[in-house]
Short mmCIF file of N, CA and C in Angstrom, two decimals:
data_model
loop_
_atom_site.label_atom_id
_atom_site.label_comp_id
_atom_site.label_asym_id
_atom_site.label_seq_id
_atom_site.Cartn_x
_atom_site.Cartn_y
_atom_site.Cartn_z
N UNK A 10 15.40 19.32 -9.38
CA UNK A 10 13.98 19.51 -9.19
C UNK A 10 13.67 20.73 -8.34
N UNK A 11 14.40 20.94 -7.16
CA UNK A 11 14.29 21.90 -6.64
C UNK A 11 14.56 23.50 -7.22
N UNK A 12 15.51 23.71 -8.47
CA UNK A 12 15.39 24.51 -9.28
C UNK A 12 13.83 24.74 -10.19
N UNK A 13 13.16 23.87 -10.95
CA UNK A 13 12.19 23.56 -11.35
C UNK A 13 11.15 24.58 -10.25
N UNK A 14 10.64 23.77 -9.23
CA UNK A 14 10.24 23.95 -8.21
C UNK A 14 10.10 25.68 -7.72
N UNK A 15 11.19 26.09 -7.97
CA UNK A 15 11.53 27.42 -7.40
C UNK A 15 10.60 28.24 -8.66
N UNK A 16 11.06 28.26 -9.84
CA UNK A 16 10.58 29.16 -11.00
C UNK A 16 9.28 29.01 -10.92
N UNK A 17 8.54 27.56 -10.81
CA UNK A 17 7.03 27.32 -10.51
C UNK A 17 6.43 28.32 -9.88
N UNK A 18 7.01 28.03 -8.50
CA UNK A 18 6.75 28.58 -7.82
C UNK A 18 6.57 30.34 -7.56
N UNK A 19 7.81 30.83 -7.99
CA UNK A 19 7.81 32.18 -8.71
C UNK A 19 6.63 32.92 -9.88
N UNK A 20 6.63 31.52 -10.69
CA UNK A 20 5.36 31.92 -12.04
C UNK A 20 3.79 32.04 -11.25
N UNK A 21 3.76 31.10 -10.07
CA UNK A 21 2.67 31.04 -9.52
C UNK A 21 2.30 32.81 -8.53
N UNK A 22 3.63 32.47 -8.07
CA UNK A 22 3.35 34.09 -7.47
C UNK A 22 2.93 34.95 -7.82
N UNK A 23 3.64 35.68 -9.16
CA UNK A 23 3.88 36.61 -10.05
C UNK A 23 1.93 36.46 -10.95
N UNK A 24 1.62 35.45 -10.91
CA UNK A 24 0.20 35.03 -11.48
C UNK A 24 -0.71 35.91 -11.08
N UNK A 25 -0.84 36.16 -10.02
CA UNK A 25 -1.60 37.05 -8.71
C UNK A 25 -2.06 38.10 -9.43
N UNK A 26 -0.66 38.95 -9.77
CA UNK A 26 -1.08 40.55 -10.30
C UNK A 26 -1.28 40.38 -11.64
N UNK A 27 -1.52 41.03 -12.61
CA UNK A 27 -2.07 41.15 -14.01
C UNK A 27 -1.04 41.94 -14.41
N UNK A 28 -0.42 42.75 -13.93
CA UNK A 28 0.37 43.48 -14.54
C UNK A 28 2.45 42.46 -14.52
N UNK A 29 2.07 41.62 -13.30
CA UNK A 29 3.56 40.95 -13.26
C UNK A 29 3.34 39.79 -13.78
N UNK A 30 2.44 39.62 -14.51
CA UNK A 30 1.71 37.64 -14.91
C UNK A 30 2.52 38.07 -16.08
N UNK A 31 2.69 38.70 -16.65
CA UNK A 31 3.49 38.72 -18.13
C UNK A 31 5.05 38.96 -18.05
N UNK A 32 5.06 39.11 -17.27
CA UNK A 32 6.76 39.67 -16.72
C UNK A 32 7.27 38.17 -16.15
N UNK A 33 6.52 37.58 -15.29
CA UNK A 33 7.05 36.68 -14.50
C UNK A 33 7.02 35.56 -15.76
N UNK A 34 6.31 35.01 -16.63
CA UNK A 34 6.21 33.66 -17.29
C UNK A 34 7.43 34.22 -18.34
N UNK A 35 7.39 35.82 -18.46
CA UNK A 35 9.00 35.87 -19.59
C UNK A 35 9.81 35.40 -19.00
N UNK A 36 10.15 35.89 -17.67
CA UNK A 36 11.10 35.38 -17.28
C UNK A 36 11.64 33.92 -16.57
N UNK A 37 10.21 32.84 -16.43
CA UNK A 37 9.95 31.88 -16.19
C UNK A 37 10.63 31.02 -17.52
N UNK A 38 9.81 31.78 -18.39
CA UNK A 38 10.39 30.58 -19.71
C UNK A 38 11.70 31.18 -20.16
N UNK A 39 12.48 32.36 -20.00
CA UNK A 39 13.56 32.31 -19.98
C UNK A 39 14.67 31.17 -19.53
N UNK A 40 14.08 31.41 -18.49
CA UNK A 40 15.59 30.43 -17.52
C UNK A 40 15.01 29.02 -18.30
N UNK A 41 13.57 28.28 -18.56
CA UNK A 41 13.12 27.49 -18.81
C UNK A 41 14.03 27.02 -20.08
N UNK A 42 14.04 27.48 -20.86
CA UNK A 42 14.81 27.62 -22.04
C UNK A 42 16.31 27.60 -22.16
N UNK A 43 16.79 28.70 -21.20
CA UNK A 43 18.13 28.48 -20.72
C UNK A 43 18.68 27.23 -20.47
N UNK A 44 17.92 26.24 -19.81
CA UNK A 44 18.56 25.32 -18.84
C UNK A 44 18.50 24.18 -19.52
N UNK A 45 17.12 23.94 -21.00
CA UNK A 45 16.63 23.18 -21.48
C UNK A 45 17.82 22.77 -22.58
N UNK A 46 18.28 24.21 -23.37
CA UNK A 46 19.87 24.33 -24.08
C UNK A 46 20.62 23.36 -23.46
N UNK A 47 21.19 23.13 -22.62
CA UNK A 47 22.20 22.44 -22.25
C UNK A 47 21.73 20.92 -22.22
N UNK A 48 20.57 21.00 -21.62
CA UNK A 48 20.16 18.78 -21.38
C UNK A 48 19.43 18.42 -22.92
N UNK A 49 19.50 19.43 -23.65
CA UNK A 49 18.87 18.95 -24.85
C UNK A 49 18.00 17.98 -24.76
N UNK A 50 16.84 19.07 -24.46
CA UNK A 50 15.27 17.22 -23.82
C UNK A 50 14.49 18.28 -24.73
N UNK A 51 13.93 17.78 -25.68
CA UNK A 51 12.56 18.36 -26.06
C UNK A 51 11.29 18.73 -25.57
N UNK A 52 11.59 18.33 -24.33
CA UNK A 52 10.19 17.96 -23.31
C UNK A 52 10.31 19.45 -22.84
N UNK A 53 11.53 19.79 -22.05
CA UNK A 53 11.77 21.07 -21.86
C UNK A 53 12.16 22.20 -22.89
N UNK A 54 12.05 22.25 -23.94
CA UNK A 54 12.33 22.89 -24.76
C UNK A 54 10.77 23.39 -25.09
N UNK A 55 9.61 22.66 -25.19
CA UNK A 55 8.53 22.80 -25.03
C UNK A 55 7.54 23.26 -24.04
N UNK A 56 8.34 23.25 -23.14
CA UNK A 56 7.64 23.36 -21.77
C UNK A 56 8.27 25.19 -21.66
N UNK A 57 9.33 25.36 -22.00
CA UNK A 57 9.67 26.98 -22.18
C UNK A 57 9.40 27.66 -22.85
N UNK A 58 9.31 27.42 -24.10
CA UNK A 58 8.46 28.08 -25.40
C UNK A 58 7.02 28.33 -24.70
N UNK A 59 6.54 26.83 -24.39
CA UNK A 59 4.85 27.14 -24.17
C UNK A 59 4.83 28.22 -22.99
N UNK A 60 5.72 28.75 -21.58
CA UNK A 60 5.46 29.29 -20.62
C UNK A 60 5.74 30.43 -21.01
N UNK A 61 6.41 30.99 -22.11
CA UNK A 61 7.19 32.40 -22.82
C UNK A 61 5.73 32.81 -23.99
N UNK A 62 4.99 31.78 -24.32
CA UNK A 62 3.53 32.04 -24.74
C UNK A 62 2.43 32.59 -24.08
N UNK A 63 2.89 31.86 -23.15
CA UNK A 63 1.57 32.47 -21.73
C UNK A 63 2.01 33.71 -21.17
N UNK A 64 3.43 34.14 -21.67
CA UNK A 64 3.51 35.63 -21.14
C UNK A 64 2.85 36.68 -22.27
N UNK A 65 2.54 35.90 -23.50
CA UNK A 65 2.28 37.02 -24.50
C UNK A 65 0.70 36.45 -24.69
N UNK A 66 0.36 35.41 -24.06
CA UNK A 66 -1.46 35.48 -23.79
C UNK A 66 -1.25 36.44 -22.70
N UNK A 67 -0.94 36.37 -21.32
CA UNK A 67 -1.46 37.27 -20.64
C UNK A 67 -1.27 38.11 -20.40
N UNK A 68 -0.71 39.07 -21.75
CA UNK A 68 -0.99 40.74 -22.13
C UNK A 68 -2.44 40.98 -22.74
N UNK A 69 -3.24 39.74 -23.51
CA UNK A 69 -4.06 40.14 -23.72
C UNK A 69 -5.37 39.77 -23.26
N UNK A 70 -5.16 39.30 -21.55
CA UNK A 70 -5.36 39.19 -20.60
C UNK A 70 -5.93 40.76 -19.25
N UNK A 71 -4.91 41.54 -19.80
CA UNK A 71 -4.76 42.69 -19.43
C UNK A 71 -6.18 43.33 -19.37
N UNK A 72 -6.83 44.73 -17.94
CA UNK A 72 -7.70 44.59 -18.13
C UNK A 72 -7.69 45.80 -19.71
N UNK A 73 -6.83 46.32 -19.54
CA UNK A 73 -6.72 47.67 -20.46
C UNK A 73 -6.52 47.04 -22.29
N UNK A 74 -6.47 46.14 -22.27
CA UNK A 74 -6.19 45.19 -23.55
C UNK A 74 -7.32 45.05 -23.95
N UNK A 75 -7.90 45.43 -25.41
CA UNK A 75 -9.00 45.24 -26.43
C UNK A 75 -9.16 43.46 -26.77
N UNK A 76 -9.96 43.36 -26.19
CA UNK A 76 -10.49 41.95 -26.64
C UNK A 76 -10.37 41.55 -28.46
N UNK A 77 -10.47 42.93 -29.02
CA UNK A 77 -10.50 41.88 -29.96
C UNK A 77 -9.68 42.08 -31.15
N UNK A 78 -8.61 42.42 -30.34
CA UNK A 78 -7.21 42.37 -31.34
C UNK A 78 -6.87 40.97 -30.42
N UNK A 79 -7.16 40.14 -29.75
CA UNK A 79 -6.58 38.87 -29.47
C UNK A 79 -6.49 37.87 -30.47
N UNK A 80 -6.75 37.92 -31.81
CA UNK A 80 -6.35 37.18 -33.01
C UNK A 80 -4.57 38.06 -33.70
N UNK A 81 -4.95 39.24 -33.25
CA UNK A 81 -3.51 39.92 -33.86
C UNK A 81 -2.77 39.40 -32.77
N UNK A 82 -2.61 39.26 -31.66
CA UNK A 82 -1.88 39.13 -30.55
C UNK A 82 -1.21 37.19 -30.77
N UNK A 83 -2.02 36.19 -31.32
CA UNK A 83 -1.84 35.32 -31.52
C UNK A 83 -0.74 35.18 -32.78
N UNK A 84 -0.64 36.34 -33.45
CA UNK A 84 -0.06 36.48 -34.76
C UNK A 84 1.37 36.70 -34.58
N UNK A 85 1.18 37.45 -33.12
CA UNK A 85 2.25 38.70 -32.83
C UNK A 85 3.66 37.11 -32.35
N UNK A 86 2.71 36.63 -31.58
CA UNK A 86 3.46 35.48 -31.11
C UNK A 86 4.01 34.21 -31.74
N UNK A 87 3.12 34.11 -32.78
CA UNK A 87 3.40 33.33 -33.84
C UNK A 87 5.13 33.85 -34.66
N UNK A 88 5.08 35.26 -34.99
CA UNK A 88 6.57 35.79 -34.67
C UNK A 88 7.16 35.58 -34.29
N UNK A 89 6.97 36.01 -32.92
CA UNK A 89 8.29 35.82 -31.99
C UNK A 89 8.80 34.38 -31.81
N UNK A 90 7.37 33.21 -31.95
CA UNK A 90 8.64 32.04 -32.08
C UNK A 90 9.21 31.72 -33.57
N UNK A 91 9.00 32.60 -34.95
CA UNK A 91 9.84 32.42 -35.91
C UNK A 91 10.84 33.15 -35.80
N UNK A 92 11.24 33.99 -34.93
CA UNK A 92 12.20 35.31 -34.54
C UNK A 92 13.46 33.93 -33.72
N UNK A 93 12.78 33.59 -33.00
CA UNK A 93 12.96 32.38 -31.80
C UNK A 93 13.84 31.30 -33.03
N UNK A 94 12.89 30.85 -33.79
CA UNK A 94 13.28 29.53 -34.48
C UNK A 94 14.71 30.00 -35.06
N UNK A 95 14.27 32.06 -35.88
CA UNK A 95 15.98 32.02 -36.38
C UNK A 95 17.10 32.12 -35.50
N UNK A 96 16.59 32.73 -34.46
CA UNK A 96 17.68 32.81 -33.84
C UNK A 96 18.50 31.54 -33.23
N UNK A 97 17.91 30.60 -32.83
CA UNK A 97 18.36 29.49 -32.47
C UNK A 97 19.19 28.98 -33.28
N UNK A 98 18.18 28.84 -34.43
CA UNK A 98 19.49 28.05 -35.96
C UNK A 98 20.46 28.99 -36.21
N UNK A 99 20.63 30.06 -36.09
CA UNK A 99 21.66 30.60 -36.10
C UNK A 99 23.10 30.30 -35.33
N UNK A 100 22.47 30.23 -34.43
CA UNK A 100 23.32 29.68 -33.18
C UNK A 100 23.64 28.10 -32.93
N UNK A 101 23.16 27.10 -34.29
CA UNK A 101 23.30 25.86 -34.53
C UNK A 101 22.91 25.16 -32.68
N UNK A 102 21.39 25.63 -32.19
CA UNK A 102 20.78 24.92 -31.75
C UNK A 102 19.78 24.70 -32.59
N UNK A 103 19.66 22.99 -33.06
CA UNK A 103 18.83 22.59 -33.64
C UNK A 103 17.62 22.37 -33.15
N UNK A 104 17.65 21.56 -32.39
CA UNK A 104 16.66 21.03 -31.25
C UNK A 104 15.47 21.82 -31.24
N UNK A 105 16.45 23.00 -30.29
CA UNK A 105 15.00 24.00 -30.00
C UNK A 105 15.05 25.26 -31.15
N UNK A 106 15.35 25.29 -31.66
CA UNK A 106 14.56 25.53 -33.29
C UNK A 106 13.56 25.03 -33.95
N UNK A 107 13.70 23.87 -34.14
CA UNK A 107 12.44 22.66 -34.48
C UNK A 107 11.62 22.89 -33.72
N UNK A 108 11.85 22.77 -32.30
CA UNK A 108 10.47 22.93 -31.54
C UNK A 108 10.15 24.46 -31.34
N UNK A 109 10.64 25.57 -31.94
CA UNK A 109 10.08 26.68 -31.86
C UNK A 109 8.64 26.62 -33.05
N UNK A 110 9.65 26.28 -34.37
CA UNK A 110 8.55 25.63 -35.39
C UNK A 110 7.26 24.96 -35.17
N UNK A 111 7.42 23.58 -34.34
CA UNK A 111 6.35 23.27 -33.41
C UNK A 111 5.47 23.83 -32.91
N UNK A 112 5.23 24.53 -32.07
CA UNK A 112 5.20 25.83 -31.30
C UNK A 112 4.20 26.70 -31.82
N UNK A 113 4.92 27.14 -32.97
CA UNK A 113 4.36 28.20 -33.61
C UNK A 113 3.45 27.73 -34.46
N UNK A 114 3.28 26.45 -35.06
CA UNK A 114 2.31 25.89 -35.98
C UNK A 114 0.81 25.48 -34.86
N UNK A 115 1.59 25.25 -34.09
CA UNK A 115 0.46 25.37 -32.90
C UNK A 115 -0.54 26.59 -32.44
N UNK A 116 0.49 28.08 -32.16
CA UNK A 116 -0.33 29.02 -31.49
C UNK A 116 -0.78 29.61 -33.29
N UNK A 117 -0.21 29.00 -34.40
CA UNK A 117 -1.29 29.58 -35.30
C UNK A 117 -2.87 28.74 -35.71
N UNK A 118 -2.46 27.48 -35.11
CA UNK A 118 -3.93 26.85 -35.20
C UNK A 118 -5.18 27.57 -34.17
N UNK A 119 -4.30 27.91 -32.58
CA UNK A 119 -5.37 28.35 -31.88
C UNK A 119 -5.82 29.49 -32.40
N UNK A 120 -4.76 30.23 -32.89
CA UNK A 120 -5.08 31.49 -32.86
C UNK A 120 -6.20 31.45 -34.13
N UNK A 121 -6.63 30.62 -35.06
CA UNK A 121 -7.22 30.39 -36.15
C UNK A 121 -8.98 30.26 -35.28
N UNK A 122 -8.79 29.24 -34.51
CA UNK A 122 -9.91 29.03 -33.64
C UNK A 122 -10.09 30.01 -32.83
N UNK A 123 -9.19 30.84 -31.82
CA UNK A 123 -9.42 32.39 -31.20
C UNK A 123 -10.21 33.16 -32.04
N UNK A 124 -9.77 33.56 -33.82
CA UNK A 124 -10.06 34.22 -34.69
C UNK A 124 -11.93 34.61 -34.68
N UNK A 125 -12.13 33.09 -34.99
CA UNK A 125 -13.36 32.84 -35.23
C UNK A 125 -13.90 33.39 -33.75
N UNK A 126 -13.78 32.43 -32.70
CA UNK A 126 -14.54 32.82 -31.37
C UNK A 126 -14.58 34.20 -31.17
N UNK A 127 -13.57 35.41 -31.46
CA UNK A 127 -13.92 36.52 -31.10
C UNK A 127 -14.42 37.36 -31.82
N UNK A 128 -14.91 36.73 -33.12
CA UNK A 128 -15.60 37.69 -34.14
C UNK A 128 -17.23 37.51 -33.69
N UNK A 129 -17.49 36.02 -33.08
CA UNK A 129 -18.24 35.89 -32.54
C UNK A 129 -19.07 36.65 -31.10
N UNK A 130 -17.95 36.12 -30.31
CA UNK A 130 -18.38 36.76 -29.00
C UNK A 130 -17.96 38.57 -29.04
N UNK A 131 -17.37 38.91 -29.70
CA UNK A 131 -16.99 40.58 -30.15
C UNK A 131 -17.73 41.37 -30.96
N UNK A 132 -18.36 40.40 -31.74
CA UNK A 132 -18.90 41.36 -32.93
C UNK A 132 -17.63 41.84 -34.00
N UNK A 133 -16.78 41.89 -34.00
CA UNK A 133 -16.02 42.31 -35.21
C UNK A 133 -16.12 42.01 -36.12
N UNK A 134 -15.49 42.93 -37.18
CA UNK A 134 -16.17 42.72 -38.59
C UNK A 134 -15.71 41.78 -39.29
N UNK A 135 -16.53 40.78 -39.85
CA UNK A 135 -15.93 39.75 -40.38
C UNK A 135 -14.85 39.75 -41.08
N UNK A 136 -14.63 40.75 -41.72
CA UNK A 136 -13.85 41.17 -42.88
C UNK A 136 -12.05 40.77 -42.36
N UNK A 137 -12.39 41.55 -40.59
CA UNK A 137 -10.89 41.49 -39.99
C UNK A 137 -10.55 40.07 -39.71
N UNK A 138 -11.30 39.24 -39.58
CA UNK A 138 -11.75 37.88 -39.27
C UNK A 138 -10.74 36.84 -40.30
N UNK A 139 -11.59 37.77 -41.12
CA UNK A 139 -10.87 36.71 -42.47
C UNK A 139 -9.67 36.73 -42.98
N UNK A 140 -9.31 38.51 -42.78
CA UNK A 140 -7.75 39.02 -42.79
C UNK A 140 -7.04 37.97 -41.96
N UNK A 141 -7.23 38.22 -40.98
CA UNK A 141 -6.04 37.49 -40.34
C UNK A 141 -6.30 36.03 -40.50
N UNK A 142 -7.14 35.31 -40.73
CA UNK A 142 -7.24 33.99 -40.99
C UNK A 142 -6.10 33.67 -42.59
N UNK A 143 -6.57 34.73 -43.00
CA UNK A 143 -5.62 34.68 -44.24
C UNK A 143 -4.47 35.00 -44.17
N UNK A 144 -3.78 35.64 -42.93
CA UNK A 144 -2.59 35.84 -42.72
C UNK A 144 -1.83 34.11 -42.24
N UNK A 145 -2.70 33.71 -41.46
CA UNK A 145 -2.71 32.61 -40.99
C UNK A 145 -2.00 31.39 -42.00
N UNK A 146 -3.04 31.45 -43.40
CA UNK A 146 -3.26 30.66 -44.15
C UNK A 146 -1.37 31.08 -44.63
N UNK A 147 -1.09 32.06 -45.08
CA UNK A 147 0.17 32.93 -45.61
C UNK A 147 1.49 31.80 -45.01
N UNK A 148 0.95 32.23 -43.20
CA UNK A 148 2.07 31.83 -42.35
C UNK A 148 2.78 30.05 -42.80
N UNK A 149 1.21 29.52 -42.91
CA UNK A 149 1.17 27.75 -43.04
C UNK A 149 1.89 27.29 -44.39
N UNK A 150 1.11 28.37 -45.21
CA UNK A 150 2.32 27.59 -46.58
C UNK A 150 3.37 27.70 -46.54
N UNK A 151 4.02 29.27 -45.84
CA UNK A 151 5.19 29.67 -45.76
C UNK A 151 6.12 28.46 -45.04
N UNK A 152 5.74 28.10 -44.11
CA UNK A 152 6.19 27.07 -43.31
C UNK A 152 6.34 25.78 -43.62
N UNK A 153 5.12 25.35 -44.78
CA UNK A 153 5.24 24.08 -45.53
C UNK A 153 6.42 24.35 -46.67
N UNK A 154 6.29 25.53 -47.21
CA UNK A 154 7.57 25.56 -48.31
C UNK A 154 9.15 25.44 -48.02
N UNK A 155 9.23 26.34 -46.31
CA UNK A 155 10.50 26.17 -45.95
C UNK A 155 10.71 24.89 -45.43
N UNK A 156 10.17 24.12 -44.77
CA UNK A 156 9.96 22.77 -44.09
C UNK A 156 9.66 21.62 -44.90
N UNK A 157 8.87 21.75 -46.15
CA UNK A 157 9.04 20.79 -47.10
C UNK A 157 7.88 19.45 -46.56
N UNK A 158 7.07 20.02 -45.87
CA UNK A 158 5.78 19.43 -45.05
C UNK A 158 4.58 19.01 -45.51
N UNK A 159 4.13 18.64 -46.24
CA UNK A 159 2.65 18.64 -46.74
C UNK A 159 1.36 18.61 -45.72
N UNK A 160 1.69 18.37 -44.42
CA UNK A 160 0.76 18.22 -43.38
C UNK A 160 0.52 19.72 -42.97
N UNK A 161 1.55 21.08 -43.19
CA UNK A 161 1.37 22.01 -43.37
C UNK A 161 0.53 22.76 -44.46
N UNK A 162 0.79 22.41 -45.67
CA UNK A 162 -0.29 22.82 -46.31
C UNK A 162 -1.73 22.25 -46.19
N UNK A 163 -1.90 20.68 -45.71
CA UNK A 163 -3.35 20.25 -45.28
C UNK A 163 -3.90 21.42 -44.02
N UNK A 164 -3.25 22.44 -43.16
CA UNK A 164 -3.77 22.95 -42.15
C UNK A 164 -3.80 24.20 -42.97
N UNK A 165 -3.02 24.82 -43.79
CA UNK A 165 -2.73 25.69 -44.42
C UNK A 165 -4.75 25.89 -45.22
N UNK A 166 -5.04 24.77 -45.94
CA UNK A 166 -6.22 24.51 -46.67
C UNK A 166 -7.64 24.56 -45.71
N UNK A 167 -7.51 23.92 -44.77
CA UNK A 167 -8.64 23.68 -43.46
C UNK A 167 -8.55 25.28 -42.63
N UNK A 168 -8.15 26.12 -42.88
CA UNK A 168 -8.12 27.78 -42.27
C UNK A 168 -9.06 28.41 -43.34
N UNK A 169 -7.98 28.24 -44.75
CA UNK A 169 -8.42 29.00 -45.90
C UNK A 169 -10.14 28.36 -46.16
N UNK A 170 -10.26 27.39 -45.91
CA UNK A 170 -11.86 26.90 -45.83
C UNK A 170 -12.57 27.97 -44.46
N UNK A 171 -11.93 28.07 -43.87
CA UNK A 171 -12.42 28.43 -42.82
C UNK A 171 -12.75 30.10 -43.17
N UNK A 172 -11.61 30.71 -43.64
CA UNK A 172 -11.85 32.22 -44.09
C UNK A 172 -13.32 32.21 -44.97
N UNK A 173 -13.58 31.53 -45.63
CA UNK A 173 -14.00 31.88 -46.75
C UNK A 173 -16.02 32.25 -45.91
N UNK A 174 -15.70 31.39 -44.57
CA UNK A 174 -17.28 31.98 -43.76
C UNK A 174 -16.70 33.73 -43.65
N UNK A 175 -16.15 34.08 -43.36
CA UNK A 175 -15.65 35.64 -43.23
C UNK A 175 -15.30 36.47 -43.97
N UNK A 176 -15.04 35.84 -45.46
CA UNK A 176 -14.82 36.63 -46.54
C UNK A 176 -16.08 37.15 -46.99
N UNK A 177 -17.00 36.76 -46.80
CA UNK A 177 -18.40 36.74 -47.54
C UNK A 177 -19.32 35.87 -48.11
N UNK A 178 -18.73 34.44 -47.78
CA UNK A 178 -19.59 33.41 -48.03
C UNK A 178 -20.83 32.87 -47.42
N UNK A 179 -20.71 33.71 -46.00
CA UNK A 179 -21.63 33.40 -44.83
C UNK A 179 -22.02 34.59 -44.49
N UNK A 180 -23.19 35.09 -44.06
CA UNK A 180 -23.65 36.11 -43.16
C UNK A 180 -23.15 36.62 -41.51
N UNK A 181 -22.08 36.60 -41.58
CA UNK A 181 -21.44 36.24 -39.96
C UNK A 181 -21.77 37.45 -39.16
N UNK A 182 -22.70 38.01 -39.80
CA UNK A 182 -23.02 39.19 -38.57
C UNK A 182 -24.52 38.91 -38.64
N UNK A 183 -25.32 38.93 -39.22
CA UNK A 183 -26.31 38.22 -38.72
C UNK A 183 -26.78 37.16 -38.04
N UNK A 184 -25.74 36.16 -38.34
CA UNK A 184 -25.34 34.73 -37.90
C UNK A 184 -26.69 33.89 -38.41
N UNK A 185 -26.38 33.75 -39.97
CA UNK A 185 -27.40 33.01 -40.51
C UNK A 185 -26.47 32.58 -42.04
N UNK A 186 -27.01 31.63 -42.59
CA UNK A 186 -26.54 30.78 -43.63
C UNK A 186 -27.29 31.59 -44.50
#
């Protein structure tokens, strides 16, 4: 616990500056991850992924960071834990492979809901809105086909509904039906 304790503690520090908040949670969910490999607990396998996320939210956190590439930034990360997932199975850790998968089906739901909120509060053009919602939609089947999931393509369907206010079905810059 007192290991635990220490990295906390470190992530909390490092929180302070804006420029070391992304440095410190990499290297937070590093060791997080590291240590999680060996006790094989899912709990921690999750708990490192999610703190190695919060280093790639708070780049776009940054004050010099464009608000409203924060749907690409959700994308970017959505990557890195399929980068994550191969590399693991490569290395016949199963465990945290699966839960990279996890993970990532996750920061593509927020990032689906980010999408929308910042076309909103940004003004961006719907058009980019819908792009990446549709990248989104891409990611979910992709993931239901390799995974063999159907609860993936039900989220896969509930996005692509969702694009279709941004494709041109809705007025989203006027903000009228």
């Amino acid at each position: 616990f007192l290991g635990f304790a220490l990295v906390l503690m470190g992530t909390l520090m490092g929180a302070t500056l804006p420029e070391i908040r992304a440095l410190s949670f990499m290297l937070a969910g590093g060791i997080w991850i590291y240590q999680a490999v060996g006790r094989q607990s899912k709990l921690h396998e999750w708990i490192g992924l999610t703190i190695l996320m919060l280093a790639v939210a708070s780049v776009g956190m940054l004050d010099q960071f464009q608000r409203e590439w924060l749907p690409a930034l959700g994308l970017i990360a959505a990557a890195i834990l399929g980068v994550l997932h191969y590399f693991f199975k490569l290395r016949k850790y199963d465990s945290i492979s699966q839960s990279a998968i996890g993970v990532q089906v996750t920061v593509l739901m927020l990032t689906a809901i980010v999408a929308g909120l910042c076309q909103w509060r940004f003004q961006t053009p719907p058009i980019y809105t819908g792009g990446c919602l549709l990248i989104i939609v891409a990611l979910f089947f992709w993931r239901a086909f390799r995974d063999n999931e159907l609860r993936w393509v039900h989220s896969a369907m509930s996005v692509c509904a969702l694009s279709l206010l941004y494709l041109g079905c809705v007025d989203m810059e006027g903000r009228r039906l």
